[in-house]
Coordinates of C-alpha atoms (C1' of nucleotides) in Angstrom, one line a residue:
Chain U
X5 CA 0.0 0.0 0.0
X6 CA 1.5 3.2 -1.0
X7 CA 0.7 6.7 -2.1
X8 CA 3.1 9.3 -3.2
X9 CA 3.3 13.0 -4.0
X10 CA 5.9 14.8 -6.1
X11 CA 5.8 18.5 -6.0
X12 CA 6.4 21.7 -4.0
X13 CA 3.2 21.8 -1.9
X14 CA 4.1 21.9 1.8
X15 CA 1.2 19.6 2.8
X16 CA 1.0 16.6 0.5
X17 CA -2.0 15.1 2.4
X18 CA -4.0 18.3 1.7
X19 CA -2.9 18.3 -1.9
X20 CA -4.1 14.8 -2.4
X21 CA -7.5 15.7 -1.1
X22 CA -7.8 18.7 -3.3
X23 CA -6.6 16.7 -6.3
X24 CA -9.0 13.9 -6.1
X25 CA -12.1 15.8 -4.8
X26 CA -11.6 18.9 -7.0
X27 CA -9.7 17.6 -10.0
X28 CA -8.3 19.8 -12.7
X29 CA -9.9 19.5 -16.2
X30 CA -6.7 18.1 -17.8
X31 CA -4.6 15.3 -16.3
X32 CA -1.9 13.1 -17.7
X33 CA -1.9 9.5 -16.6
X34 CA 0.4 6.5 -16.7
X35 CA -0.1 3.0 -15.6
X36 CA 2.5 0.6 -14.2
X37 CA 2.2 -3.1 -14.7
X38 CA 4.4 -6.0 -13.7
X39 CA 5.6 -6.4 -17.3
X40 CA 4.5 -6.1 -20.8
X41 CA 3.4 -9.7 -20.8
X42 CA 1.9 -9.8 -17.3
X43 CA -0.2 -6.7 -17.3
X44 CA -1.3 -7.0 -13.7
X45 CA -1.8 -3.4 -12.7
X46 CA 0.5 -2.2 -9.9
X47 CA -0.4 1.4 -9.7
X48 CA -1.4 4.6 -11.5
X49 CA 0.4 7.9 -11.8
X50 CA -1.1 11.2 -12.6
X51 CA 0.5 14.5 -13.3
X52 CA -0.3 18.2 -14.1
X53 CA 3.2 19.0 -14.9
X54 CA 4.3 20.7 -11.7
X55 CA 2.9 18.1 -9.4
X56 CA 2.5 14.3 -9.7
X57 CA 0.7 11.7 -7.8
X58 CA 1.0 7.9 -7.6
X59 CA -1.1 5.3 -5.9
X60 CA -0.9 1.5 -5.8
X61 CA -3.9 -0.6 -6.6
X62 CA -4.1 -2.0 -3.1
X63 CA -4.1 1.5 -1.5
X64 CA -7.4 2.8 -0.2
X65 CA -7.1 5.9 -2.3
X66 CA -6.9 3.9 -5.5
X67 CA -10.7 4.1 -6.0
X68 CA -10.5 7.9 -6.0
X69 CA -8.0 7.7 -8.8
X70 CA -10.4 5.4 -10.6
X71 CA -13.1 8.0 -10.3
X72 CA -10.9 10.5 -12.1
X73 CA -10.2 7.9 -14.8
X74 CA -13.8 7.2 -15.2
X75 CA -14.9 10.9 -15.3
X76 CA -15.8 11.8 -18.8
X77 CA -15.5 15.5 -18.1
X78 CA -11.7 15.2 -17.4
X79 CA -9.5 15.3 -20.4
X80 CA -7.1 12.5 -19.9
X81 CA -3.7 12.4 -21.6
X82 CA -1.9 9.1 -22.1
X83 CA 1.2 8.3 -24.1
X84 CA 0.1 5.4 -26.2
X85 CA -3.4 5.1 -24.7
X86 CA -4.2 1.7 -26.3
X87 CA -1.8 0.1 -23.8
X88 CA -3.2 1.9 -20.7
X89 CA -6.8 1.5 -21.8
X90 CA -6.4 -2.2 -22.1
X91 CA -4.8 -2.5 -18.7
X92 CA -7.6 -0.4 -17.2
X93 CA -10.4 -2.1 -19.1
X94 CA -11.9 -4.0 -16.2
X95 CA -12.3 -0.7 -14.3
X96 CA -14.5 0.7 -17.0
X97 CA -12.5 3.9 -17.4
X98 CA -13.5 6.5 -19.8
X99 CA -12.1 6.1 -23.3
X100 CA -13.9 8.9 -25.0
X101 CA -12.2 12.0 -23.7
X102 CA -8.7 11.0 -24.4
X103 CA -5.5 12.7 -25.6
X104 CA -2.6 10.8 -26.8
X105 CA 0.9 12.2 -27.1
X106 CA 2.2 9.2 -29.0
X107 CA -0.4 9.8 -31.6
X108 CA 0.6 13.4 -31.8
X109 CA 4.2 12.4 -32.3
X110 CA 3.3 10.1 -35.2
X111 CA 1.4 12.9 -36.9
X112 CA 4.3 15.2 -36.5
X113 CA 6.8 12.6 -37.7
X114 CA 8.9 12.8 -34.6
X115 CA 10.1 9.9 -32.4
X116 CA 7.2 8.5 -30.5
X117 CA 9.1 6.7 -27.8
X118 CA 8.4 8.6 -24.6
X119 CA 12.1 8.7 -23.5
X120 CA 13.1 10.2 -26.8
X121 CA 10.1 12.6 -27.3
X122 CA 10.4 13.9 -23.8
X123 CA 14.1 14.6 -24.1
X124 CA 13.6 16.4 -27.4
X125 CA 10.5 18.4 -26.5
X126 CA 10.5 18.9 -22.8
X127 CA 13.0 19.2 -20.1
X128 CA 12.2 15.9 -18.6
X129 CA 14.6 12.9 -18.6
X130 CA 12.7 9.7 -18.8
X131 CA 14.3 6.3 -18.2
X132 CA 13.2 3.3 -20.2
X133 CA 11.6 0.5 -18.3
X134 CA 14.4 -1.7 -19.4
X135 CA 17.2 0.4 -18.0
X136 CA 15.2 1.1 -14.9
X137 CA 14.9 -2.6 -14.1
X138 CA 18.6 -3.2 -15.0
X139 CA 19.7 -0.3 -12.7
X140 CA 17.7 -1.8 -9.8
X141 CA 18.7 -5.3 -10.7
X142 CA 15.0 -6.4 -10.9
X143 CA 13.5 -8.8 -13.4
X144 CA 10.1 -7.0 -13.4
X145 CA 8.3 -4.1 -11.9
X146 CA 6.8 -6.1 -9.0
X147 CA 10.3 -6.7 -7.7
X148 CA 11.3 -3.1 -7.7
X149 CA 10.9 -1.0 -4.5
X150 CA 7.5 0.7 -4.6
X151 CA 9.1 4.2 -4.1
X152 CA 11.2 3.7 -7.2
X153 CA 8.2 2.5 -9.2
X154 CA 6.1 5.4 -7.9
X155 CA 8.8 7.9 -8.9
X156 CA 9.3 6.5 -12.3
X157 CA 5.5 6.5 -12.9
X158 CA 5.2 10.1 -11.8
X159 CA 8.1 11.2 -14.0
X160 CA 6.5 9.4 -17.0
X161 CA 3.1 11.0 -16.3
X162 CA 4.9 14.4 -15.9
X163 CA 6.7 14.0 -19.2
X164 CA 3.5 13.1 -20.9
X165 CA 1.8 16.2 -19.5
X166 CA 4.7 18.4 -20.6
X167 CA 4.9 16.7 -24.0
X168 CA 1.2 17.4 -24.6
X169 CA 1.7 21.1 -23.8
X170 CA 4.7 21.2 -26.1
X171 CA 3.0 19.5 -29.0
X172 CA -0.6 20.7 -28.9
X173 CA 0.1 23.8 -30.9
X174 CA 2.4 22.1 -33.3
X175 CA 0.0 19.4 -34.4
X176 CA -2.5 20.1 -37.2
X177 CA -5.7 20.4 -35.2
X178 CA -8.1 19.0 -37.8
X179 CA -6.0 15.9 -38.3
X180 CA -5.4 15.4 -34.6
X181 CA -9.1 15.6 -33.8
X182 CA -9.8 12.9 -36.4
X183 CA -7.3 10.7 -34.8
X184 CA -8.5 11.5 -31.3
X185 CA -12.1 10.6 -32.2
X186 CA -11.0 7.4 -33.8
X187 CA -9.5 6.2 -30.5
X188 CA -12.8 5.3 -28.8
X189 CA -13.9 3.6 -32.0
X190 CA -10.8 1.4 -32.0
X191 CA -11.3 0.6 -28.3
X192 CA -15.0 -0.4 -28.9
X193 CA -14.1 -2.6 -31.9
X194 CA -11.3 -4.2 -29.9
X195 CA -13.6 -5.0 -27.0
X196 CA -16.4 -6.3 -29.0
X197 CA -14.6 -9.0 -31.1
X198 CA -16.4 -11.1 -33.8
X199 CA -18.3 -14.3 -33.5
X200 CA -16.7 -17.6 -34.5
X201 CA -18.8 -20.5 -35.8
X202 CA -17.3 -23.2 -33.6
X203 CA -18.8 -25.9 -35.8
X204 CA -17.1 -24.5 -38.8
X205 CA -13.9 -24.0 -36.9
X206 CA -13.9 -27.7 -36.1
X207 CA -14.4 -28.7 -39.7
X208 CA -11.6 -26.4 -40.8
X209 CA -9.3 -27.8 -38.1
X210 CA -10.1 -31.3 -39.2
X211 CA -9.5 -30.6 -42.8
X212 CA -6.2 -28.7 -42.4
X213 CA -4.9 -31.1 -39.8
X214 CA -5.5 -34.1 -42.0
X215 CA -3.7 -32.5 -44.9
X216 CA -0.9 -31.2 -42.7
X217 CA -0.3 -34.6 -41.1
X218 CA -0.2 -36.3 -44.5
X219 CA 2.5 -33.9 -45.9
X220 CA 4.4 -34.1 -42.6
X221 CA 4.5 -37.9 -42.7
X222 CA 5.8 -37.8 -46.3
X223 CA 8.6 -35.5 -45.3
X224 CA 9.3 -37.5 -42.2
X225 CA 9.7 -40.5 -44.4
X226 CA 12.2 -38.7 -46.5
X227 CA 14.1 -37.7 -43.4
X228 CA 13.7 -34.0 -43.4
X229 CA 11.8 -31.3 -41.5
X230 CA 9.7 -29.4 -44.0
X231 CA 9.4 -26.6 -41.5
X232 CA 13.1 -26.0 -41.7
X233 CA 14.2 -23.7 -44.5
X234 CA 17.7 -24.9 -44.1
X235 CA 16.8 -28.6 -44.5
X236 CA 14.4 -27.8 -47.4
X237 CA 17.2 -25.9 -49.2
X238 CA 19.7 -28.6 -48.6
X239 CA 17.5 -31.5 -49.8
X240 CA 16.3 -29.6 -52.9
X241 CA 19.8 -28.6 -53.8
X242 CA 20.9 -32.3 -53.4
X243 CA 18.1 -33.2 -55.8
X244 CA 19.8 -31.0 -58.4
X245 CA 17.4 -28.0 -58.3
X246 CA 18.9 -24.6 -58.9
X247 CA 18.1 -22.2 -56.0
X248 CA 18.9 -18.6 -55.5
X249 CA 20.4 -17.1 -52.3
X250 CA 18.3 -15.1 -49.9
X251 CA 18.7 -11.4 -49.8
X252 CA 21.2 -11.5 -47.0
X253 CA 23.1 -14.1 -49.0
X254 CA 23.4 -16.2 -45.8
X255 CA 21.2 -19.1 -47.0
X256 CA 19.4 -20.7 -49.8
X257 CA 16.1 -19.1 -50.7
X258 CA 13.1 -21.5 -50.6
X259 CA 10.2 -19.1 -50.6
X260 CA 7.0 -19.6 -52.4
X261 CA 7.9 -17.8 -55.6
X262 CA 11.0 -19.9 -55.9
X263 CA 9.5 -23.3 -55.0
X264 CA 6.5 -22.7 -57.3
X265 CA 8.8 -22.6 -60.4
X266 CA 10.4 -26.0 -59.6
X267 CA 9.3 -29.2 -61.2
X268 CA 10.5 -31.3 -58.3
X269 CA 7.5 -32.9 -56.4
X270 CA 9.4 -32.4 -53.1
X271 CA 9.2 -28.6 -53.7
X272 CA 5.4 -28.9 -54.2
X273 CA 5.2 -31.0 -51.0
X274 CA 6.9 -28.3 -49.0
X275 CA 4.5 -25.7 -50.4
X276 CA 1.5 -27.8 -49.4
X277 CA 3.0 -28.4 -46.0
X278 CA 3.6 -24.7 -45.4
X279 CA 0.2 -23.7 -46.5
X280 CA -1.5 -26.0 -44.1
X281 CA 0.9 -25.3 -41.3
X282 CA 0.5 -21.6 -41.7
X283 CA -3.3 -21.8 -41.5
X284 CA -3.2 -24.1 -38.5
X285 CA -0.7 -22.2 -36.4
X286 CA -2.0 -18.7 -37.3
X287 CA -5.7 -19.1 -37.6
X288 CA -6.9 -22.4 -36.3
X289 CA -4.9 -23.4 -33.2
X290 CA -5.1 -19.9 -31.5
X291 CA -8.9 -19.8 -32.0
X292 CA -9.5 -23.3 -30.8
X293 CA -12.6 -23.5 -28.6
X294 CA -13.2 -19.7 -28.7
X295 CA -16.7 -18.4 -29.4
X296 CA -15.2 -15.0 -30.3
X297 CA -12.0 -13.6 -31.8
X298 CA -10.6 -10.4 -30.5
X299 CA -7.9 -8.1 -31.5
X300 CA -6.2 -4.9 -30.3
X301 CA -6.2 -2.1 -32.8
X302 CA -3.4 0.5 -32.8
X303 CA -2.6 3.8 -34.5
X304 CA 1.1 3.7 -34.6
X305 CA 1.9 2.9 -38.2
X306 CA 4.2 5.5 -40.0
X307 CA 1.5 6.2 -42.6
X308 CA -1.4 6.4 -40.2
X309 CA -2.9 3.1 -41.0
X310 CA -4.6 1.2 -38.3
X311 CA -2.9 -2.0 -37.3
X312 CA -4.3 -5.1 -35.6
X313 CA -2.3 -7.1 -33.1
X314 CA -2.2 -9.5 -30.2
X315 CA -1.9 -7.2 -27.2
X316 CA 0.5 -9.8 -25.7
X317 CA -1.2 -10.2 -22.4
X318 CA -3.2 -13.2 -21.1
X319 CA -6.3 -12.5 -23.1
X320 CA -6.8 -14.4 -26.3
X321 CA -6.2 -11.8 -28.9
X322 CA -4.8 -11.7 -32.4
X323 CA -4.1 -9.9 -35.6
X324 CA -7.5 -10.0 -37.5
X325 CA -6.2 -8.0 -40.5
X326 CA -4.4 -10.9 -42.1
X327 CA -7.0 -13.6 -42.4
X328 CA -6.6 -15.4 -45.7
X329 CA -9.0 -14.0 -48.2
X330 CA -9.5 -17.3 -50.1
X331 CA -8.2 -20.8 -49.9
X332 CA -5.8 -21.6 -52.7
X333 CA -5.6 -25.3 -52.2
X334 CA -8.1 -27.3 -54.2
X335 CA -11.0 -28.3 -52.0
X336 CA -9.8 -26.3 -49.0
X337 CA -12.5 -24.6 -46.9
X338 CA -11.8 -20.8 -46.6
X339 CA -10.7 -19.6 -43.2
X340 CA -12.9 -16.5 -43.4
X341 CA -16.0 -18.7 -43.5
X342 CA -15.8 -19.3 -39.7
X343 CA -16.3 -15.6 -39.0
X344 CA -20.1 -15.0 -38.6
X345 CA -22.6 -12.5 -37.4
X346 CA -24.1 -12.5 -33.9
X347 CA -27.4 -12.3 -35.6
X348 CA -28.4 -13.3 -39.1
X349 CA -26.3 -11.1 -41.3
X350 CA -23.2 -9.1 -41.8
X351 CA -22.8 -6.0 -43.9
X352 CA -19.5 -5.6 -45.8
X353 CA -18.3 -2.3 -47.2
X354 CA -15.1 -1.3 -48.8
X355 CA -13.7 2.0 -50.2
X356 CA -13.5 1.3 -54.0
X357 CA -10.0 1.6 -55.4
X358 CA -9.2 4.2 -52.7
X359 CA -5.4 4.3 -53.3
X360 CA -5.6 4.9 -57.0
X361 CA -8.2 7.5 -56.5
X362 CA -5.9 9.2 -54.0
X363 CA -3.0 9.0 -56.5
X364 CA -5.3 10.6 -59.2
X365 CA -6.2 13.4 -56.7
X366 CA -2.7 14.1 -55.3
X367 CA -1.1 14.1 -58.8
X368 CA -4.0 15.8 -60.4
X369 CA -3.6 13.4 -63.3
X370 CA -6.3 14.4 -65.9
X371 CA -6.5 11.0 -67.5
X372 CA -6.9 9.2 -64.2
X373 CA -9.4 11.7 -63.0
X374 CA -11.5 11.4 -66.2
X375 CA -11.7 7.7 -65.5
X376 CA -13.0 8.3 -62.0
X377 CA -15.5 10.9 -63.2
X378 CA -17.5 8.0 -64.5
X379 CA -19.3 6.3 -61.6
X380 CA -18.3 2.9 -63.0
X381 CA -14.8 4.1 -63.8
X382 CA -12.2 1.4 -63.4
X383 CA -8.6 2.4 -63.7
X384 CA -7.4 -1.2 -64.1
X385 CA -9.5 -1.7 -67.2
X386 CA -8.2 1.6 -68.5
X387 CA -4.6 0.6 -68.0
X388 CA -5.4 -2.7 -69.5
X389 CA -6.7 -1.0 -72.7
X390 CA -3.9 1.6 -72.7
X391 CA -1.0 -0.9 -72.4
X392 CA -2.7 -3.7 -74.2
X393 CA -2.3 -6.2 -71.4
X394 CA -4.8 -8.3 -69.4
X395 CA -6.7 -6.5 -66.7
X396 CA -5.0 -8.7 -64.0
X397 CA -1.6 -7.6 -65.2
X398 CA -2.7 -4.0 -65.5
X399 CA -4.0 -4.1 -61.9
X400 CA -0.6 -5.5 -60.7
X401 CA 1.1 -2.8 -62.8
X402 CA -0.9 0.0 -61.3
X403 CA -0.2 -1.0 -57.7
X404 CA 3.4 -1.8 -58.4
X405 CA 3.9 1.6 -59.8
X406 CA 2.7 3.3 -56.6
X407 CA 5.2 1.1 -54.7
X408 CA 8.0 2.2 -57.0
X409 CA 8.6 -1.1 -58.6
X410 CA 11.2 -1.3 -61.4
X411 CA 11.2 -3.4 -64.5
X412 CA 12.5 -6.6 -63.0
X413 CA 9.8 -6.6 -60.2
X414 CA 7.1 -5.6 -62.7
X415 CA 8.1 -8.5 -64.9
X416 CA 8.1 -10.9 -61.9
X417 CA 4.6 -9.8 -60.7
X418 CA 2.8 -9.5 -64.0
X419 CA 4.4 -12.7 -65.3
X420 CA 5.5 -10.9 -68.5
X421 CA 8.9 -12.4 -68.9
X422 CA 10.3 -10.2 -71.6
X423 CA 12.1 -7.4 -69.7
X424 CA 12.4 -5.2 -72.8
X425 CA 8.7 -5.5 -73.3
X426 CA 8.0 -4.7 -69.6
X427 CA 10.3 -1.6 -69.8
X428 CA 8.2 -0.5 -72.8
X429 CA 5.0 -1.0 -70.9
X430 CA 6.5 1.0 -68.0
X431 CA 7.3 3.9 -70.3
X432 CA 3.8 3.6 -71.9
X433 CA 2.3 3.7 -68.4
X434 CA 4.1 7.0 -67.7
X435 CA 2.9 8.4 -71.0
X436 CA -0.7 7.2 -70.3
X437 CA -0.7 9.0 -66.9
X438 CA 1.8 11.8 -67.5
X439 CA 0.9 14.0 -64.5
X440 CA 0.9 11.0 -62.2
X441 CA 4.4 10.0 -63.5
X442 CA 5.6 13.6 -63.0
X443 CA 4.1 13.8 -59.5
X444 CA 6.0 10.7 -58.6
X445 CA 9.3 12.2 -59.7
X446 CA 8.6 15.5 -57.8
X447 CA 7.7 13.5 -54.7
X448 CA 11.0 11.7 -54.9
X449 CA 13.1 14.8 -55.5
X450 CA 11.3 17.0 -52.9
X451 CA 11.2 14.1 -50.4
X452 CA 14.9 13.5 -50.7
X453 CA 15.6 17.3 -50.4
X454 CA 13.3 17.8 -47.4
X455 CA 13.9 14.4 -45.7
X456 CA 10.2 14.0 -45.3
X457 CA 6.9 13.7 -47.2
X458 CA 3.3 14.6 -46.2
X459 CA -0.3 13.4 -46.6
X460 CA -3.2 15.4 -47.8
X461 CA -4.2 16.4 -44.2
X462 CA -0.6 17.1 -43.2
X463 CA 0.8 14.0 -41.5
X464 CA 4.5 14.4 -41.7
X465 CA 6.6 11.2 -42.4
X466 CA 10.3 11.3 -42.1
X467 CA 12.0 9.3 -44.8
X468 CA 14.3 6.5 -43.5
X469 CA 17.6 7.7 -44.9
X470 CA 19.4 4.8 -43.2
X471 CA 17.7 2.4 -45.6
X472 CA 19.2 4.1 -48.7
X473 CA 18.1 6.4 -51.4
X474 CA 16.2 3.9 -53.5
X475 CA 14.0 2.9 -50.6
X476 CA 13.4 6.6 -49.7
X477 CA 12.3 7.3 -53.3
X478 CA 9.7 4.5 -53.1
X479 CA 8.5 5.7 -49.7
X480 CA 8.3 9.3 -51.0
X481 CA 5.7 8.1 -53.5
X482 CA 3.9 5.4 -51.6
X483 CA 3.6 6.9 -48.1
X484 CA 1.5 10.0 -49.1
X485 CA -0.8 7.7 -51.1
X486 CA -1.2 5.1 -48.4
X487 CA -1.4 7.7 -45.6
X488 CA -4.0 9.9 -47.4
X489 CA -6.1 6.8 -48.1
X490 CA -5.8 5.9 -44.4
X491 CA -7.0 9.3 -43.3
X492 CA -9.9 9.4 -45.7
X493 CA -11.0 6.0 -44.4
X494 CA -10.8 7.3 -40.9
X495 CA -13.2 10.1 -41.9
X496 CA -15.5 7.4 -43.3
X497 CA -15.3 5.6 -40.0
X498 CA -16.2 8.7 -38.1
X499 CA -19.2 9.1 -40.3
X500 CA -20.2 5.6 -39.2
X501 CA -19.9 6.5 -35.5
X502 CA -23.6 6.0 -34.9
X503 CA -23.2 2.3 -35.8
X504 CA -20.0 1.8 -33.8
X505 CA -21.5 -1.1 -31.8
X506 CA -22.1 -2.9 -35.1
X507 CA -18.5 -2.6 -36.4
X508 CA -16.7 -5.9 -36.1
X509 CA -13.5 -5.5 -38.2
X510 CA -11.5 -2.9 -40.0
X511 CA -9.1 -4.0 -42.7
X512 CA -7.6 -0.8 -44.0
X513 CA -10.2 0.1 -46.6
X514 CA -13.0 -2.3 -45.5
X515 CA -15.4 -2.5 -42.6
X516 CA -17.3 -5.6 -41.6
X517 CA -20.5 -4.8 -39.7
X518 CA -23.0 -6.7 -37.7
X519 CA -26.6 -6.7 -39.0
X520 CA -28.3 -5.1 -42.0
X521 CA -26.7 -1.8 -41.9
X522 CA -28.1 1.3 -43.5
X523 CA -24.9 3.2 -44.2
X524 CA -24.8 7.0 -43.7
X525 CA -25.3 9.0 -46.9
X526 CA -22.5 11.0 -48.4
X527 CA -19.7 8.6 -47.4
X528 CA -18.2 8.9 -50.8
X529 CA -17.4 12.6 -50.2
X530 CA -16.1 12.9 -46.7
X531 CA -12.9 14.4 -48.2
X532 CA -12.0 16.2 -51.3
X533 CA -11.3 12.8 -52.9
X534 CA -14.4 11.2 -54.2
X535 CA -14.3 7.5 -53.0
X536 CA -17.5 5.5 -53.6
X537 CA -18.3 2.7 -51.1
X538 CA -19.0 -0.7 -52.4
X539 CA -21.5 -2.5 -50.1
X540 CA -22.5 -6.1 -49.7
X541 CA -25.7 -6.7 -47.7
X542 CA -27.1 -9.8 -46.0
X543 CA -23.8 -11.6 -45.8
X544 CA -24.1 -14.8 -43.8
X545 CA -20.4 -15.5 -43.4
X546 CA -17.4 -13.3 -43.9
X547 CA -16.5 -15.5 -46.9
Chain P
dA30 C1' 16.3 -17.2 -23.1
dA31 C1' 16.8 -13.7 -26.4
dT32 C1' 17.5 -12.3 -31.0
dC33 C1' 18.1 -12.9 -36.0
dA34 C1' 16.5 -14.7 -40.4
dT35 C1' 13.1 -16.5 -43.2
dT36 C1' 8.6 -17.1 -44.5
dG37 C1' 3.8 -15.9 -45.3
dC38 C1' -0.8 -13.8 -44.5
dC39 C1' -3.4 -9.0 -45.2
dC40 C1' -4.2 -4.2 -47.8
Chain N
dG28 C1' 24.2 -5.0 -60.8
dT29 C1' 19.3 -4.8 -59.8
dA30 C1' 14.5 -4.1 -53.1
dC31 C1' 7.8 -3.1 -54.0
dG32 C1' 5.1 0.4 -49.8
dG33 C1' 2.7 -0.5 -44.9
dG34 C1' 1.5 -4.1 -41.2
dC35 C1' 1.8 -8.8 -37.6
dA36 C1' 3.3 -13.4 -36.3
dA37 C1' 5.2 -18.2 -36.4
dT38 C1' 9.2 -21.0 -36.8
dG39 C1' 13.9 -22.6 -36.9
dA40 C1' 18.7 -21.2 -36.4
dT41 C1' 22.0 -18.8 -34.0
dT42 C1' 23.9 -16.4 -30.2
dC43 C1' 24.3 -15.3 -25.5

DNA sequence: AATCATTGCCC
DNA sequence: GTACGGGCAATGATTC
């Protein structure tokens, strides 16, 4: 049991009373847990910059702190709130009126680690948890002396408060408000989860396990572990297959694109083994016996996309943004088919060709824009006609271009082997969409000169110079496109706030909703980029 | 036990 | 001679 005060007031006991019974309207909070894995809450710190408080969970004053955390009228600052909100979930704290300094850092393109951000933008020196534990010779926070933990927590909360003050006038307000309002939506979706059809899960498990066991037994019989890239490389090489080296040149490359090209049945066996193993270990075993699947959504990607992850604590939780979209083994049941509505139906919506629409807008390419003027406009078909290649190849081409792909990659992805021919197509693409091509070049040059690029709403993204010029050039083109698409989709999500309890999944440009949803009108024009929504109603399973 | 390297799923 | 952008996670190999 402990309570601590850090500040200049002569009477801490009195200050404590004032603070909890007559709280200020803006408070920074920080939670301390045993470790990242064991998120048992030890205590909570609060700060208003000049003064900081800390209370352990077993202290009688803890519930007064909870009241502050639950109070919607108090504006609560966290640094990376998704962590704290998850820790505090069982206490039903408020997650509407939240500020997040880590989110601010990401918008501004500055380091978002508290130690670094506090050092650069406030006069507070913050110690990382790792060095704190090393200094005290403890293996986790529960071993550390409570005064030390209290002090660290108070300093962290203080740094958060000061960081907020330092950044609030620097951050583009409109953008920050969008991000800020997205936070409660992410928390709601994370808490709600999506229903799993256990019967279907069982069928999938049986199917994939049967296949998996078969391929494994064949490999066992041949005396190698198909899960070991080293052994696969060795055995295939011994069977006189030619295999390239991996990028690091440390081992033999045996990835899918390499194995696919081989005639050797052993290569095909490895592919089948991997497919079944991947699905089992990523999507079936972790969801075994669960009636719902949960994830934790975050907003810490460079471009502003939302990411989905396993929070890493004891709760069953996983990435729900990488579920296989279709089964590519003959006769295999699709993984998505086990995700079902709570009621009868799901509603699926996705932002139609959002990234290419964004490219058209950012580059002001007249040809691209004219395609999208038509409500049924399809840029891939247009490219297909323009270059005289199949639509599939054109689609690959269009996407690869916004990733900065060069001739060799384009050839690999489109399956057009003739490099001279692909180079000609590439030039033709740039002639077909001349302003887009020019925009890409300007992005690269300006990005390299400035060291950063920006999205439409003003998110600043520092280019990773340490990864080399070529990589930076690609990022300079792709990041504004991806980032702008992400912020437009956030605006779409905000428009859908009224149906927040129905939203089950967000997969970048797609929402999966519970029930027969009547979508808000005007979704296509929440930003200056016109992006029509494509909606599927009355969906009984995700697949 | 922790970290690196490889692989593979999503948009 | 040649990197296609952003994510997360599992597994085996290597290092400590």
